[in-house]
């Protein structure tokens, strides 16, 4: 269970940079990972244990990025619970919007509602405070790696 699927929702590329900054740290910690810039549920086996790391920005008025919407639609059509999915969420957004990081909150709620289990806390990065989000995420990732190690050891 040491292969992590990094699922990216991004419009302007910021969340992609965040995902790309995370990947080498996961590899250093001994985890294989795959980046998905156009996440497709059909390429992820729901029959096996899965670890997903969602890196997602918010657009529109609290909307998912366009490239992520088909994945959310696919999830909404799944009838079985996602009991074998463990996930983390990194959101990026701007606190000048009333709908600050709505997309990361919504995907977190959706996955939880479907029976998936979040590892650690969601990490939302405010670009108004942290204009280089790929630097700020480096503060969170060691904690998430500890959470990953805990489930691997169990
Ligand atoms: C048109 C537009 C709408 C946005 N709407 C929101 C929003 O509703 N909530 C939020 O937290 N951030 C919002 N943002 C800020 C983006 O989430 C932020 O700029 C982020 O870094 C973009 O990430 P990306 O490059 O991965 O698309 C918006 C940005 C733009 C340009």
GROMACS .gro file of C-alpha atoms and ligand atoms in nm:
model
  185
    1UNK     CA    1   0.000   0.000   0.000
    2UNK     CA    2   0.290   0.235  -0.064
    3UNK     CA    3   0.187   0.375  -0.400
    4UNK     CA    4   0.033   0.720  -0.380
    5UNK     CA    5  -0.187   0.866  -0.648
    6UNK     CA    6  -0.145   1.244  -0.658
    7UNK     CA    7  -0.462   1.386  -0.811
    8UNK     CA    8  -0.433   1.746  -0.930
    9UNK     CA    9  -0.705   2.005  -0.983
   10UNK     CA   10  -0.558   2.324  -1.125
   11UNK     CA   11  -0.646   2.603  -1.365
   12UNK     CA   12  -0.339   2.826  -1.369
   13UNK     CA   13  -0.074   2.569  -1.271
   14UNK     CA   14  -0.022   2.657  -0.903
   15UNK     CA   15  -0.161   2.330  -0.769
   16UNK     CA   16   0.050   2.144  -1.026
   17UNK     CA   17   0.365   2.303  -0.882
   18UNK     CA   18   0.253   2.201  -0.535
   19UNK     CA   19   0.203   1.842  -0.648
   20UNK     CA   20   0.541   1.839  -0.821
   21UNK     CA   21   0.711   1.973  -0.506
   22UNK     CA   22   0.553   1.699  -0.294
   23UNK     CA   23   0.646   1.407  -0.518
   24UNK     CA   24   1.024   1.395  -0.446
   25UNK     CA   25   0.962   1.416  -0.072
   26UNK     CA   26   0.729   1.117  -0.088
   27UNK     CA   27   0.990   0.929  -0.288
   28UNK     CA   28   1.264   1.016  -0.037
   29UNK     CA   29   1.037   0.874   0.233
   30UNK     CA   30   1.007   0.549   0.038
   31UNK     CA   31   0.671   0.598  -0.131
   32UNK     CA   32   0.614   0.556  -0.502
   33UNK     CA   33   0.375   0.805  -0.649
   34UNK     CA   34   0.203   0.890  -0.973
   35UNK     CA   35   0.093   1.236  -1.079
   36UNK     CA   36  -0.248   1.270  -1.246
   37UNK     CA   37  -0.301   1.608  -1.410
   38UNK     CA   38  -0.634   1.492  -1.552
   39UNK     CA   39  -0.763   1.256  -1.285
   40UNK     CA   40  -0.971   0.968  -1.420
   41UNK     CA   41  -1.138   0.729  -1.182
   42UNK     CA   42  -1.116   0.451  -1.442
   43UNK     CA   43  -0.738   0.452  -1.407
   44UNK     CA   44  -0.758   0.397  -1.028
   45UNK     CA   45  -0.858   0.057  -0.900
   46UNK     CA   46  -1.126   0.087  -0.635
   47UNK     CA   47  -1.098  -0.285  -0.564
   48UNK     CA   48  -0.758  -0.240  -0.396
   49UNK     CA   49  -0.635  -0.026  -0.107
   50UNK     CA   50  -0.563   0.318  -0.245
   51UNK     CA   51  -0.392   0.628  -0.114
   52UNK     CA   52  -0.488   0.950  -0.286
   53UNK     CA   53  -0.335   1.292  -0.230
   54UNK     CA   54  -0.559   1.561  -0.376
   55UNK     CA   55  -0.383   1.891  -0.465
   56UNK     CA   56  -0.654   2.131  -0.566
   57UNK     CA   57  -0.714   2.502  -0.613
   58UNK     CA   58  -1.050   2.683  -0.606
   59UNK     CA   59  -1.188   2.883  -0.898
   60UNK     CA   60  -1.505   3.058  -1.008
   61UNK     CA   61  -1.718   3.118  -0.703
   62UNK     CA   62  -1.590   2.827  -0.500
   63UNK     CA   63  -1.581   2.589  -0.797
   64UNK     CA   64  -1.361   2.294  -0.876
   65UNK     CA   65  -1.103   2.359  -1.151
   66UNK     CA   66  -1.232   2.247  -1.494
   67UNK     CA   67  -0.984   1.958  -1.519
   68UNK     CA   68  -1.113   1.815  -1.191
   69UNK     CA   69  -1.488   1.833  -1.261
   70UNK     CA   70  -1.507   1.510  -1.465
   71UNK     CA   71  -1.341   1.323  -1.175
   72UNK     CA   72  -1.599   1.458  -0.929
   73UNK     CA   73  -1.878   1.352  -1.167
   74UNK     CA   74  -1.725   1.004  -1.187
   75UNK     CA   75  -1.713   0.985  -0.806
   76UNK     CA   76  -2.076   1.091  -0.780
   77UNK     CA   77  -2.172   0.797  -1.001
   78UNK     CA   78  -1.997   0.535  -0.790
   79UNK     CA   79  -2.251   0.332  -0.596
   80UNK     CA   80  -2.016   0.145  -0.365
   81UNK     CA   81  -1.853   0.301  -0.057
   82UNK     CA   82  -1.488   0.403  -0.091
   83UNK     CA   83  -1.386   0.210   0.218
   84UNK     CA   84  -1.046   0.115   0.076
   85UNK     CA   85  -0.943   0.471  -0.001
   86UNK     CA   86  -0.722   0.672   0.235
   87UNK     CA   87  -0.663   1.030   0.127
   88UNK     CA   88  -0.505   1.366   0.206
   89UNK     CA   89  -0.604   1.707   0.075
   90UNK     CA   90  -0.391   2.010   0.000
   91UNK     CA   91  -0.597   2.309  -0.106
   92UNK     CA   92  -0.481   2.637  -0.249
   93UNK     CA   93  -0.698   2.944  -0.255
   94UNK     CA   94  -0.712   3.312  -0.178
   95UNK     CA   95  -0.869   3.437   0.144
   96UNK     CA   96  -0.987   3.752  -0.035
   97UNK     CA   97  -1.267   3.532  -0.174
   98UNK     CA   98  -1.570   3.450   0.044
   99UNK     CA   99  -1.548   3.103  -0.103
  100UNK     CA  100  -1.195   3.051   0.030
  101UNK     CA  101  -1.072   2.699  -0.054
  102UNK     CA  102  -1.428   2.573  -0.115
  103UNK     CA  103  -1.304   2.315  -0.364
  104UNK     CA  104  -1.068   2.148  -0.118
  105UNK     CA  105  -1.336   2.151   0.152
  106UNK     CA  106  -1.594   2.007  -0.085
  107UNK     CA  107  -1.378   1.723  -0.214
  108UNK     CA  108  -1.284   1.642   0.147
  109UNK     CA  109  -1.654   1.627   0.248
  110UNK     CA  110  -1.746   1.426  -0.062
  111UNK     CA  111  -1.478   1.163  -0.006
  112UNK     CA  112  -1.558   1.138   0.364
  113UNK     CA  113  -1.927   1.105   0.282
  114UNK     CA  114  -1.844   0.820   0.044
  115UNK     CA  115  -1.662   0.625   0.314
  116UNK     CA  116  -1.302   0.716   0.237
  117UNK     CA  117  -1.083   0.797   0.537
  118UNK     CA  118  -0.867   1.110   0.551
  119UNK     CA  119  -0.513   1.080   0.680
  120UNK     CA  120  -0.417   1.380   0.891
  121UNK     CA  121  -0.570   1.722   0.857
  122UNK     CA  122  -0.658   1.898   0.534
  123UNK     CA  123  -0.393   2.161   0.454
  124UNK     CA  124  -0.527   2.477   0.294
  125UNK     CA  125  -0.273   2.729   0.166
  126UNK     CA  126  -0.375   3.092   0.139
  127UNK     CA  127  -0.190   3.247  -0.155
  128UNK     CA  128  -0.260   3.593  -0.010
  129UNK     CA  129  -0.027   3.495   0.274
  130UNK     CA  130   0.192   3.239   0.098
  131UNK     CA  131   0.247   3.353  -0.260
  132UNK     CA  132   0.467   3.048  -0.328
  133UNK     CA  133   0.244   2.764  -0.211
  134UNK     CA  134   0.489   2.494  -0.321
  135UNK     CA  135   0.731   2.624  -0.056
  136UNK     CA  136   0.469   2.636   0.220
  137UNK     CA  137   0.348   2.280   0.158
  138UNK     CA  138   0.694   2.153   0.257
  139UNK     CA  139   0.602   2.241   0.618
  140UNK     CA  140   0.302   2.006   0.612
  141UNK     CA  141   0.428   1.712   0.414
  142UNK     CA  142   0.651   1.560   0.690
  143UNK     CA  143   0.344   1.534   0.915
  144UNK     CA  144   0.149   1.365   0.639
  145UNK     CA  145   0.435   1.123   0.580
  146UNK     CA  146   0.419   1.032   0.952
  147UNK     CA  147   0.048   0.959   0.912
  148UNK     CA  148   0.128   0.744   0.609
  149UNK     CA  149   0.394   0.553   0.798
  150UNK     CA  150   0.144   0.486   1.080
  151UNK     CA  151  -0.100   0.313   0.846
  152UNK     CA  152   0.173   0.120   0.669
  153UNK     CA  153   0.299  -0.012   1.004
  154UNK     CA  154  -0.053  -0.113   1.123
  155LIG     C1  155  -1.099   3.378  -1.162
  155LIG     C2  156  -1.048   3.331  -1.029
  155LIG     C3  157  -1.138   3.287  -0.934
  155LIG     C4  158  -1.093   3.243  -0.808
  155LIG     N1  159  -1.185   3.203  -0.715
  155LIG     C5  160  -1.142   3.163  -0.593
  155LIG     C6  161  -1.235   3.120  -0.493
  155LIG     O1  162  -1.357   3.118  -0.513
  155LIG     N2  163  -1.185   3.079  -0.373
  155LIG     C7  164  -1.052   3.079  -0.346
  155LIG     O2  165  -1.014   3.040  -0.235
  155LIG     N3  166  -0.961   3.119  -0.438
  155LIG     C8  167  -1.003   3.161  -0.560
  155LIG     N4  168  -0.912   3.201  -0.655
  155LIG     C9  169  -0.769   3.200  -0.622
  155LIG    C10  170  -0.701   3.076  -0.676
  155LIG     O3  171  -0.744   2.959  -0.611
  155LIG    C11  172  -0.551   3.091  -0.655
  155LIG     O4  173  -0.505   3.196  -0.739
  155LIG    C12  174  -0.473   2.965  -0.683
  155LIG     O5  175  -0.337   2.987  -0.660
  155LIG    C13  176  -0.490   2.921  -0.829
  155LIG     O6  177  -0.437   2.790  -0.836
  155LIG     P1  178  -0.409   2.721  -0.977
  155LIG     O7  179  -0.293   2.796  -1.037
  155LIG     O8  180  -0.373   2.579  -0.943
  155LIG     O9  181  -0.532   2.728  -1.060
  155LIG    C14  182  -0.955   3.244  -0.780
  155LIG    C15  183  -0.863   3.288  -0.879
  155LIG    C16  184  -0.909   3.330  -1.001
  155LIG    C17  185  -0.808   3.377  -1.104
   0.00000   0.00000   0.00000
